[in-house]
Amino acid sequence: MKLPALATLAAIASLSLTAPTQAVILSGSVTSGPEGAVFQELHPFSVFSVGSDNFDSPNLYGFNEDQNILLTTTLAVNIGRTVTEGQTVASHYIFFDPRRSARIQGTVIFDAEIIGIATNRANLNASDILQNNAVTYLSPNARGLEAQDSVSFSGPTLTLDFRASSPGDYIRVFTQESPTASIPAP
């Protein structure tokens, strides 16, 4: 049975309004690194673990965490501005977990301006309240960056240079409210 064109369009529009949008990481690229390395965005509601040599891959990874959350506490960052109570933010996790010691350089572009980045264990652990996904975070005491790693941002673009071994390099990026993410359920 065929639906009239208007009814079909209405049904499609209805589905798109209820389906979660996860387009807040717009793109990423590896500009230098292990042979064949690419940026790969992971779906945060897939079941996977991160943080204990479980990827062992030459790729750079990222996934969206909680989106458009009105903060009830202030969160410290290592780079950028403090993420303050009362601010609406989106959270994203970026990591590099190679099998052997390796260096990777790349960029990740978001759909909103970057506010700040948590790069050490204390700030990552304190901001774990923004996870809201199906991911299991392993080795919380081994997260963060070391002295030889660097990360910076301009507007919505993150630029990184990681040298990682076991268990890898992990950061959390806070952006302004995402214009393309779903509004979280109350």
mmCIF file of C-alpha atoms in Angstrom:
data_model
loop_
_atom_site.group_PDB
_atom_site.id
_atom_site.type_symbol
_atom_site.label_atom_id
_atom_site.label_comp_id
_atom_site.label_asym_id
_atom_site.label_seq_id
_atom_site.Cartn_x
_atom_site.Cartn_y
_atom_site.Cartn_z
ATOM 1 C CA MET A 1 0.000 0.000 0.000
ATOM 2 C CA LYS A 2 1.452 3.392 -1.038
ATOM 3 C CA LEU A 3 1.155 6.384 1.224
ATOM 4 C CA PRO A 4 0.395 9.721 -0.372
ATOM 5 C CA ALA A 5 3.569 11.813 -0.813
ATOM 6 C CA LEU A 6 2.598 14.302 1.914
ATOM 7 C CA ALA A 7 1.949 11.514 4.440
ATOM 8 C CA THR A 8 5.286 9.880 3.579
ATOM 9 C CA LEU A 9 7.149 13.148 4.114
ATOM 10 C CA ALA A 10 5.343 13.680 7.416
ATOM 11 C CA ALA A 11 6.315 10.170 8.581
ATOM 12 C CA ILE A 12 9.982 10.760 7.660
ATOM 13 C CA ALA A 13 9.976 14.135 9.413
ATOM 14 C CA SER A 14 8.459 12.549 12.516
ATOM 15 C CA LEU A 15 11.176 9.876 12.610
ATOM 16 C CA SER A 16 13.959 12.412 12.208
ATOM 17 C CA LEU A 17 12.638 14.454 15.134
ATOM 18 C CA THR A 18 12.740 11.488 17.502
ATOM 19 C CA ALA A 19 16.004 9.901 16.356
ATOM 20 C CA PRO A 20 19.081 11.121 18.259
ATOM 21 C CA THR A 21 21.437 13.249 16.235
ATOM 22 C CA GLN A 22 25.086 12.547 16.808
ATOM 23 C CA ALA A 23 26.722 14.925 14.370
ATOM 24 C CA VAL A 24 28.635 17.068 16.843
ATOM 25 C CA ILE A 25 32.019 15.764 15.740
ATOM 26 C CA LEU A 26 31.884 16.943 12.159
ATOM 27 C CA SER A 27 35.141 15.437 10.909
ATOM 28 C CA GLY A 28 38.664 14.484 11.787
ATOM 29 C CA SER A 29 41.886 13.735 10.002
ATOM 30 C CA VAL A 30 45.327 12.310 10.610
ATOM 31 C CA THR A 31 47.970 14.609 9.158
ATOM 32 C CA SER A 32 50.953 12.496 10.226
ATOM 33 C CA GLY A 33 51.218 9.163 11.944
ATOM 34 C CA PRO A 34 51.466 5.420 11.573
ATOM 35 C CA GLU A 35 50.971 4.092 8.046
ATOM 36 C CA GLY A 36 47.302 3.788 7.167
ATOM 37 C CA ALA A 37 46.100 5.710 10.252
ATOM 38 C CA VAL A 38 42.745 7.489 9.932
ATOM 39 C CA PHE A 39 40.361 9.365 12.193
ATOM 40 C CA GLN A 40 37.425 7.215 13.212
ATOM 41 C CA GLU A 41 34.310 8.456 14.997
ATOM 42 C CA LEU A 42 32.757 5.875 17.299
ATOM 43 C CA HIS A 43 29.081 5.711 18.208
ATOM 44 C CA PRO A 44 28.797 6.399 21.957
ATOM 45 C CA PHE A 45 25.864 4.036 22.429
ATOM 46 C CA SER A 46 27.690 1.058 20.968
ATOM 47 C CA VAL A 47 29.017 -1.177 23.700
ATOM 48 C CA PHE A 48 32.806 -0.903 23.871
ATOM 49 C CA SER A 49 35.571 -0.252 26.384
ATOM 50 C CA VAL A 50 38.285 2.361 26.166
ATOM 51 C CA GLY A 51 41.457 2.898 28.180
ATOM 52 C CA SER A 52 43.308 -0.350 28.718
ATOM 53 C CA ASP A 53 45.134 -1.208 25.493
ATOM 54 C CA ASN A 54 41.905 -2.628 24.107
ATOM 55 C CA PHE A 55 42.099 -0.764 20.777
ATOM 56 C CA ASP A 56 45.805 -1.274 19.970
ATOM 57 C CA SER A 57 45.278 0.526 16.674
ATOM 58 C CA PRO A 58 47.153 3.166 14.660
ATOM 59 C CA ASN A 59 43.941 5.222 14.350
ATOM 60 C CA LEU A 60 42.840 8.394 16.107
ATOM 61 C CA TYR A 61 39.389 7.995 17.673
ATOM 62 C CA GLY A 62 36.661 10.272 18.956
ATOM 63 C CA PHE A 63 33.114 10.028 20.212
ATOM 64 C CA ASN A 64 30.480 12.335 21.623
ATOM 65 C CA GLU A 65 29.610 12.073 25.278
ATOM 66 C CA ASP A 66 26.787 14.025 26.952
ATOM 67 C CA GLN A 67 25.353 16.829 24.840
ATOM 68 C CA ASN A 68 23.847 20.194 25.722
ATOM 69 C CA ILE A 69 23.999 19.698 29.462
ATOM 70 C CA LEU A 70 23.366 22.550 31.870
ATOM 71 C CA LEU A 71 26.220 22.138 34.340
ATOM 72 C CA THR A 72 25.442 22.029 38.041
ATOM 73 C CA THR A 73 29.129 22.212 38.960
ATOM 74 C CA THR A 74 32.229 23.990 37.656
ATOM 75 C CA LEU A 75 34.781 21.797 35.848
ATOM 76 C CA ALA A 76 38.488 22.607 35.638
ATOM 77 C CA VAL A 77 40.329 22.309 32.338
ATOM 78 C CA ASN A 78 44.017 22.277 31.430
ATOM 79 C CA ILE A 79 43.668 24.282 28.219
ATOM 80 C CA GLY A 80 41.123 27.026 27.546
ATOM 81 C CA ARG A 81 38.505 28.525 29.847
ATOM 82 C CA THR A 82 37.046 26.879 32.944
ATOM 83 C CA VAL A 83 33.683 25.265 32.229
ATOM 84 C CA THR A 84 31.418 26.964 34.746
ATOM 85 C CA GLU A 85 28.309 26.012 36.669
ATOM 86 C CA GLY A 86 25.220 27.237 34.822
ATOM 87 C CA GLN A 87 26.864 26.893 31.399
ATOM 88 C CA THR A 88 25.403 24.576 28.733
ATOM 89 C CA VAL A 89 28.116 22.405 27.163
ATOM 90 C CA ALA A 90 28.710 19.358 25.028
ATOM 91 C CA SER A 91 31.413 16.804 25.885
ATOM 92 C CA HIS A 92 33.598 14.723 23.533
ATOM 93 C CA TYR A 93 36.304 12.090 24.139
ATOM 94 C CA ILE A 94 39.360 11.887 21.845
ATOM 95 C CA PHE A 95 42.030 9.189 22.118
ATOM 96 C CA PHE A 96 44.979 7.404 20.528
ATOM 97 C CA ASP A 97 45.729 3.827 21.661
ATOM 98 C CA PRO A 98 48.466 2.291 19.453
ATOM 99 C CA ARG A 99 49.750 -1.278 19.767
ATOM 100 C CA ARG A 100 53.367 -0.042 19.969
ATOM 101 C CA SER A 101 54.782 3.338 20.864
ATOM 102 C CA ALA A 102 53.818 5.775 18.091
ATOM 103 C CA ARG A 103 53.234 9.411 17.258
ATOM 104 C CA ILE A 104 50.127 10.824 15.602
ATOM 105 C CA GLN A 105 49.210 14.340 14.529
ATOM 106 C CA GLY A 106 45.755 15.360 13.473
ATOM 107 C CA THR A 107 42.701 17.554 13.760
ATOM 108 C CA VAL A 108 39.122 17.110 14.892
ATOM 109 C CA ILE A 109 36.409 19.603 13.943
ATOM 110 C CA PHE A 110 33.281 20.084 16.041
ATOM 111 C CA ASP A 111 29.985 21.812 15.262
ATOM 112 C CA ALA A 112 30.489 24.369 18.057
ATOM 113 C CA GLU A 113 33.349 26.445 19.460
ATOM 114 C CA ILE A 114 35.715 24.663 21.853
ATOM 115 C CA ILE A 115 35.679 26.077 25.387
ATOM 116 C CA GLY A 116 38.334 23.965 27.072
ATOM 117 C CA ILE A 117 40.138 20.632 27.200
ATOM 118 C CA ALA A 118 40.794 18.287 30.133
ATOM 119 C CA THR A 119 44.182 16.633 29.622
ATOM 120 C CA ASN A 120 45.168 15.294 33.048
ATOM 121 C CA ARG A 121 43.848 12.506 35.214
ATOM 122 C CA ALA A 122 42.303 14.748 37.878
ATOM 123 C CA ASN A 123 40.306 16.860 35.419
ATOM 124 C CA LEU A 124 39.259 13.826 33.362
ATOM 125 C CA ASN A 125 38.069 12.000 36.474
ATOM 126 C CA ALA A 126 36.198 15.080 37.761
ATOM 127 C CA SER A 127 34.410 15.497 34.415
ATOM 128 C CA ASP A 128 33.341 11.847 34.117
ATOM 129 C CA ILE A 129 29.876 13.061 35.148
ATOM 130 C CA LEU A 130 29.427 13.988 31.457
ATOM 131 C CA GLN A 131 29.826 10.478 30.044
ATOM 132 C CA ASN A 132 26.133 9.501 29.487
ATOM 133 C CA ASN A 133 26.803 6.651 27.066
ATOM 134 C CA ALA A 134 27.308 2.875 26.862
ATOM 135 C CA VAL A 135 31.123 3.102 26.940
ATOM 136 C CA THR A 136 33.130 1.486 29.747
ATOM 137 C CA TYR A 137 36.093 3.662 30.766
ATOM 138 C CA LEU A 138 39.030 1.535 31.936
ATOM 139 C CA SER A 139 42.276 2.507 33.699
ATOM 140 C CA PRO A 140 41.063 5.905 34.979
ATOM 141 C CA ASN A 141 44.375 6.445 36.765
ATOM 142 C CA ALA A 142 46.329 6.123 33.495
ATOM 143 C CA ARG A 143 44.353 8.666 31.454
ATOM 144 C CA GLY A 144 45.592 11.988 30.185
ATOM 145 C CA LEU A 145 48.622 13.308 28.363
ATOM 146 C CA GLU A 146 52.327 13.316 29.095
ATOM 147 C CA ALA A 147 54.842 16.192 28.773
ATOM 148 C CA GLN A 148 55.743 15.363 25.151
ATOM 149 C CA ASP A 149 52.098 15.540 23.990
ATOM 150 C CA SER A 150 50.420 18.729 22.835
ATOM 151 C CA VAL A 151 46.905 19.860 22.033
ATOM 152 C CA SER A 152 45.495 23.246 21.048
ATOM 153 C CA PHE A 153 42.365 24.714 19.547
ATOM 154 C CA SER A 154 41.058 27.583 17.502
ATOM 155 C CA GLY A 155 37.287 28.013 17.270
ATOM 156 C CA PRO A 156 35.778 24.564 16.605
ATOM 157 C CA THR A 157 39.085 22.974 15.478
ATOM 158 C CA LEU A 158 41.199 20.808 17.755
ATOM 159 C CA THR A 159 44.831 20.195 16.741
ATOM 160 C CA LEU A 160 46.819 17.454 18.446
ATOM 161 C CA ASP A 161 50.258 15.860 18.513
ATOM 162 C CA PHE A 162 50.303 12.681 20.646
ATOM 163 C CA ARG A 163 53.159 10.277 21.376
ATOM 164 C CA ALA A 164 51.566 7.255 23.003
ATOM 165 C CA SER A 165 52.338 3.752 24.166
ATOM 166 C CA SER A 166 50.489 1.812 26.854
ATOM 167 C CA PRO A 167 47.630 2.516 27.558
ATOM 168 C CA GLY A 168 47.392 5.490 25.146
ATOM 169 C CA ASP A 169 46.515 9.205 25.276
ATOM 170 C CA TYR A 170 43.038 10.428 26.281
ATOM 171 C CA ILE A 171 41.440 13.881 26.469
ATOM 172 C CA ARG A 172 37.964 15.347 26.952
ATOM 173 C CA VAL A 173 36.930 18.339 24.859
ATOM 174 C CA PHE A 174 34.193 20.710 26.020
ATOM 175 C CA THR A 175 32.373 22.700 23.363
ATOM 176 C CA GLN A 176 29.657 25.284 23.545
ATOM 177 C CA GLU A 177 26.103 24.067 23.149
ATOM 178 C CA SER A 178 25.866 21.858 20.073
ATOM 179 C CA PRO A 179 23.451 23.207 17.453
ATOM 180 C CA THR A 180 23.013 19.763 15.861
ATOM 181 C CA ALA A 181 22.799 17.411 18.869
ATOM 182 C CA SER A 182 19.542 16.186 20.299
ATOM 183 C CA ILE A 183 18.284 17.917 23.399
ATOM 184 C CA PRO A 184 18.756 15.468 26.305
ATOM 185 C CA ALA A 185 15.718 13.960 27.968
ATOM 186 C CA PRO A 186 14.808 15.699 31.262
#
